[in-house]
Structures are given as C-alpha cells and as structure tokens.
Short mmCIF file of C-alpha atoms in Angstrom, two decimals:
data_model
loop_
_atom_site.label_atom_id
_atom_site.label_comp_id
_atom_site.label_asym_id
_atom_site.label_seq_id
_atom_site.Cartn_x
_atom_site.Cartn_y
_atom_site.Cartn_z
CA MET G 19 -0.21 0.01 -0.25
CA ASN G 20 1.51 3.40 -1.02
CA LEU G 21 0.94 6.80 0.51
CA GLU G 22 -1.70 7.97 -2.14
CA GLU G 23 -4.04 4.81 -1.33
CA CYS G 24 -3.64 5.32 2.34
CA TYR G 25 -4.76 8.98 2.03
CA SER G 26 -7.42 7.95 -0.32
CA LEU G 27 -8.76 5.34 1.65
CA LEU G 28 -8.97 7.59 4.87
CA GLY G 29 -10.53 10.30 2.25
CA LEU G 30 -7.91 12.73 3.23
CA LYS G 31 -5.66 14.82 0.88
CA ARG G 32 -2.20 14.36 0.93
CA GLY G 33 -0.28 15.96 3.48
CA ALA G 34 -2.95 15.86 6.06
CA ASP G 35 -1.79 16.41 9.50
CA LEU G 36 -1.92 13.64 12.40
CA LYS G 37 -5.22 14.91 14.03
CA ALA G 38 -6.96 14.87 10.76
CA ILE G 39 -5.77 11.47 9.98
CA LYS G 40 -6.91 10.19 13.55
CA ALA G 41 -10.42 11.69 13.28
CA SER G 42 -10.89 10.17 9.91
CA TYR G 43 -9.78 6.85 11.04
CA ARG G 44 -12.21 6.87 13.96
CA ARG G 45 -15.03 8.14 11.74
CA LEU G 46 -14.27 5.26 9.32
CA ALA G 47 -13.76 2.55 11.87
CA ARG G 48 -16.88 3.02 13.54
CA ARG G 49 -18.43 2.75 10.13
CA TYR G 50 -16.18 -0.26 8.80
CA HIS G 51 -16.06 -2.55 11.94
CA PRO G 52 -17.12 -5.96 11.65
CA ASP G 53 -19.31 -5.92 14.65
CA VAL G 54 -21.45 -3.24 13.27
CA ASN G 55 -21.72 -4.90 10.01
CA PRO G 56 -23.00 -8.26 10.89
CA GLN G 57 -24.99 -9.14 7.74
CA ASN G 58 -21.57 -8.79 5.57
CA GLN G 59 -18.93 -9.38 8.20
CA LEU G 60 -16.34 -10.79 5.84
CA ALA G 61 -16.22 -7.81 3.82
CA ALA G 62 -16.19 -5.51 6.57
CA GLN G 63 -13.15 -7.19 8.20
CA GLU G 64 -11.36 -6.92 5.22
CA ALA G 65 -12.23 -3.02 4.76
CA PHE G 66 -11.48 -2.85 8.29
CA ILE G 67 -7.97 -4.38 8.15
CA ARG G 68 -7.13 -2.18 5.19
CA LEU G 69 -8.11 0.68 6.98
CA ASN G 70 -5.79 -0.16 9.95
CA GLU G 71 -3.15 -0.63 7.58
CA ALA G 72 -3.57 2.65 5.84
CA TYR G 73 -3.98 4.45 9.14
CA GLN G 74 -0.77 2.82 10.41
CA PHE G 75 1.00 3.57 7.36
CA LEU G 76 -0.08 7.16 7.60
CA VAL G 77 0.78 7.47 11.13
CA LYS G 78 4.27 6.27 10.88
CA ALA G 79 5.00 8.44 7.75
CA THR G 80 3.92 11.27 9.81
CA LEU G 81 5.59 10.79 12.75
CA GLU G 82 9.25 10.03 11.14
CA PRO G 83 11.16 12.85 10.42
CA GLN G 84 10.95 13.86 6.63
CA PRO G 85 14.05 14.33 4.25
CA PRO G 86 15.35 17.89 3.84
CA ARG G 87 13.88 19.30 0.67
CA SER G 88 17.32 20.71 -0.48
CA PRO G 89 20.52 18.85 -1.09
CA VAL G 90 22.53 19.18 1.61
CA VAL G 91 26.65 19.29 1.35
CA VAL G 92 28.34 17.62 4.67
CA THR G 93 32.10 18.43 4.72
CA SER G 94 32.92 16.36 8.14
CA PRO G 95 31.38 13.08 9.10
CA PRO G 96 28.12 13.54 10.78
CA PRO G 97 28.12 13.03 14.44
CA PRO G 98 27.21 9.80 15.99
CA PRO G 99 23.54 9.48 16.57
CA PRO G 100 22.50 9.90 20.01
CA SER G 101 21.62 6.90 22.13
CA PRO G 102 17.98 6.16 22.59
CA PRO G 103 16.44 7.66 25.58
CA PRO G 104 16.13 5.34 28.21
CA VAL G 105 13.11 3.16 28.52
CA SER G 106 11.13 4.28 31.29
CA PRO G 107 8.86 1.93 33.32
CA LEU G 108 5.54 2.34 32.46
CA SER G 109 3.22 4.60 34.92
CA PRO G 110 0.30 2.95 37.15
CA ALA G 111 -2.29 4.08 34.48
CA GLU G 112 -0.32 2.37 31.43
CA GLN G 113 0.45 -0.72 33.60
CA LYS G 114 -3.64 -0.82 34.35
CA LEU G 115 -4.10 -0.06 30.61
CA LYS G 116 -1.85 -2.93 29.00
CA ARG G 117 -3.19 -5.80 31.85
CA GLU G 118 -6.69 -5.20 30.90
CA ALA G 119 -5.68 -4.98 27.31
CA TYR G 120 -3.95 -8.24 27.93
CA GLN G 121 -7.48 -9.64 29.29
CA ARG G 122 -9.37 -8.55 26.83
CA LEU G 123 -6.95 -9.77 24.09
CA GLN G 124 -7.05 -13.08 25.27
CA ASP G 125 -10.76 -13.01 25.16
CA LEU G 126 -10.81 -11.78 21.60
CA LEU G 127 -8.60 -14.13 20.37
CA LYS G 128 -10.46 -17.26 22.24
CA LYS G 129 -13.68 -15.96 20.72
CA ARG G 130 -11.69 -15.93 17.24
CA ARG G 131 -12.45 -12.02 16.59
CA PHE G 132 -9.27 -11.47 15.00
CA ALA G 133 -9.90 -8.18 13.45
CA ARG G 134 -11.17 -6.66 17.10
CA ALA G 135 -8.13 -8.42 18.64
CA ILE G 136 -5.67 -6.58 16.24
CA ALA G 137 -7.63 -3.34 16.42
CA LEU G 138 -7.05 -3.38 20.16
CA VAL G 139 -3.24 -4.64 20.10
CA GLU G 140 -2.39 -2.20 17.36
CA GLY G 141 -3.84 0.51 19.31
CA LEU G 142 -1.91 -0.57 22.55
CA THR G 143 1.16 -0.77 20.08
CA LEU G 144 0.68 3.16 19.31
CA ARG G 145 0.35 3.82 22.99
CA LEU G 146 3.34 1.95 24.32
CA PRO G 147 5.49 1.50 21.40
CA GLN G 148 8.64 0.69 23.25
CA ASP G 149 6.98 -2.21 25.11
CA ALA G 150 8.33 -5.17 23.49
CA GLU G 151 5.76 -7.60 24.99
CA VAL G 152 3.02 -5.84 23.60
CA ARG G 153 4.62 -6.12 19.88
CA GLN G 154 4.87 -9.67 21.03
CA TRP G 155 1.40 -9.88 21.60
CA GLN G 156 0.50 -7.90 17.91
CA ALA G 157 2.68 -10.54 16.38
CA ILE G 158 0.78 -13.34 18.09
CA ALA G 159 -2.69 -11.81 16.85
CA TYR G 160 -1.31 -11.80 13.47
CA GLN G 161 0.03 -15.26 13.32
CA ALA G 162 -3.82 -16.36 14.72
CA TRP G 163 -5.47 -14.49 11.87
CA GLY G 164 -3.27 -15.58 9.32
CA ARG G 165 -3.83 -18.95 10.23
CA GLN G 166 -7.46 -18.31 10.39
CA LEU G 167 -7.48 -17.12 7.03
CA ILE G 168 -5.54 -20.06 5.57
CA ARG G 169 -8.07 -22.48 7.20
CA GLN G 170 -10.66 -20.55 5.36
CA GLY G 171 -8.88 -20.82 2.14
CA GLN G 172 -7.71 -17.44 1.84
CA LEU G 173 -3.79 -18.42 1.28
CA ALA G 174 -2.76 -15.04 -0.10
CA LYS G 175 -4.25 -13.30 2.63
CA GLY G 176 -3.35 -15.57 5.36
CA LYS G 177 0.45 -15.38 4.16
CA ILE G 178 0.67 -11.72 4.29
CA TYR G 179 -0.51 -12.02 7.99
CA LEU G 180 1.97 -14.79 8.92
CA LYS G 181 4.70 -12.18 7.36
CA LYS G 182 3.61 -9.49 9.26
CA ALA G 183 3.85 -11.59 12.50
CA LEU G 184 7.46 -12.12 11.55
CA ARG G 185 8.08 -8.57 10.79
CA THR G 186 6.52 -7.35 13.72
CA ASP G 187 8.83 -9.74 16.30
CA PRO G 188 11.60 -11.28 14.15
CA HIS G 189 13.47 -12.11 17.52
CA ASN G 190 11.02 -14.47 18.94
CA ARG G 191 12.33 -17.92 17.73
CA ALA G 192 9.36 -19.97 18.54
CA LEU G 193 7.10 -17.98 16.58
CA VAL G 194 9.54 -17.74 13.52
CA ALA G 195 9.86 -21.68 13.99
CA GLU G 196 6.09 -21.75 14.07
CA ILE G 197 5.50 -19.73 11.31
CA ALA G 198 8.19 -21.67 9.28
CA GLU G 199 6.38 -24.70 9.89
CA GLU G 200 3.00 -23.47 8.55
CA PHE G 201 4.92 -22.25 5.14
CA ARG G 202 6.43 -25.57 4.96
CA ARG G 203 2.70 -27.26 5.39
CA LEU G 204 1.87 -25.02 2.74
CA GLY G 205 4.73 -26.12 0.81
CA GLN G 206 6.42 -23.07 0.48
CA LEU G 207 9.41 -20.71 1.75
CA VAL G 208 8.73 -17.38 3.52
#
C-alpha cells in the first residue's frame, strides 16, 4: 500500500496532519467495524483491516522525520546518532491499561474475533511503542489471524499476516519456528 492509497482510503488530501488522520480513521473504523456490519462481516473485516493498515502507515509516515527538501553538502562526517532515551518504566495507569488490554486480547482471540484483537493490540502498540511484550502480542494476533485465513482458504491473505507477524517480532524464535512450519505445510518458503 502506498501513501496515495492510504490517503485515499481514509478520504484525506495528501499531507493531512496527524489530527485529521486520527479523526478520519475513528469515523471510518466505526462505520466499517465487523461488529457493526454483521450482515456482511467478511467484507467489513477486510475493509477494516485495510483501514487499519492505511492508518498505521500514515501515522508512521507522519511521525517519521522527513528528508530535507534541498540537498545538503556534508564536509565532515556526521556526529554519531544520539543514544536512544532510556526506556522508562510504565506508569501505574499504563500498567493498568496493559493488563486490561491483555485480558481483553485473550478473550478476543479465544472467541476468534481476530479483527478486533488486531485493532486492540495495534492501538496499544501506538500507546506503548517501546514495550516488547506488546509487540509480541501484536505478532501473536497477526499469526492467529493468518492461520484462520489459511483455514478459510484465503491463502494469499493468510500469508500476508504470517509475514506481518514475523516482521513485528523477528527475534521471537518460537514464533519464527511456528510460522516456518506453517509455510512448510503450505509447501512454500517465506
């Protein structure tokens, strides 16, 4: 998905600010959420997933520093990048949010409500981007949805979510092994 598609999907003009992106996402998420569209849940789920992907892509693009517009001539080597700020422990409110989100995530995965589980964990990832445990939960949600899609015969889409799980938590050896096994069963390599 490219930048233009993301803006178009969210009904925004190119260069919209973060506030406009969030407002449009919330409005459209309420409209296309699978729970709101029980008569056509599969189509709503697909639209909701694309909406989430577009939203995440735009938020990331908006928050990342943009390259300079004019060429810069460097005469000396650049200084080393600053060390990352120390990861601060979570506040009590964030710890409570994380605990409650984890309980809700487990419930959603148990009930096979994968689109909602992914939306929940992606929102939590935006709130707690440095939390490795939350990234792990996100990868697990992607993996569970990918497996479900494969069981439903949607191989291409299932593979996308399995690969997304690998990109989200590439250092999780158990996850990597499970997904590699899934691809072996499908007769394909990642």
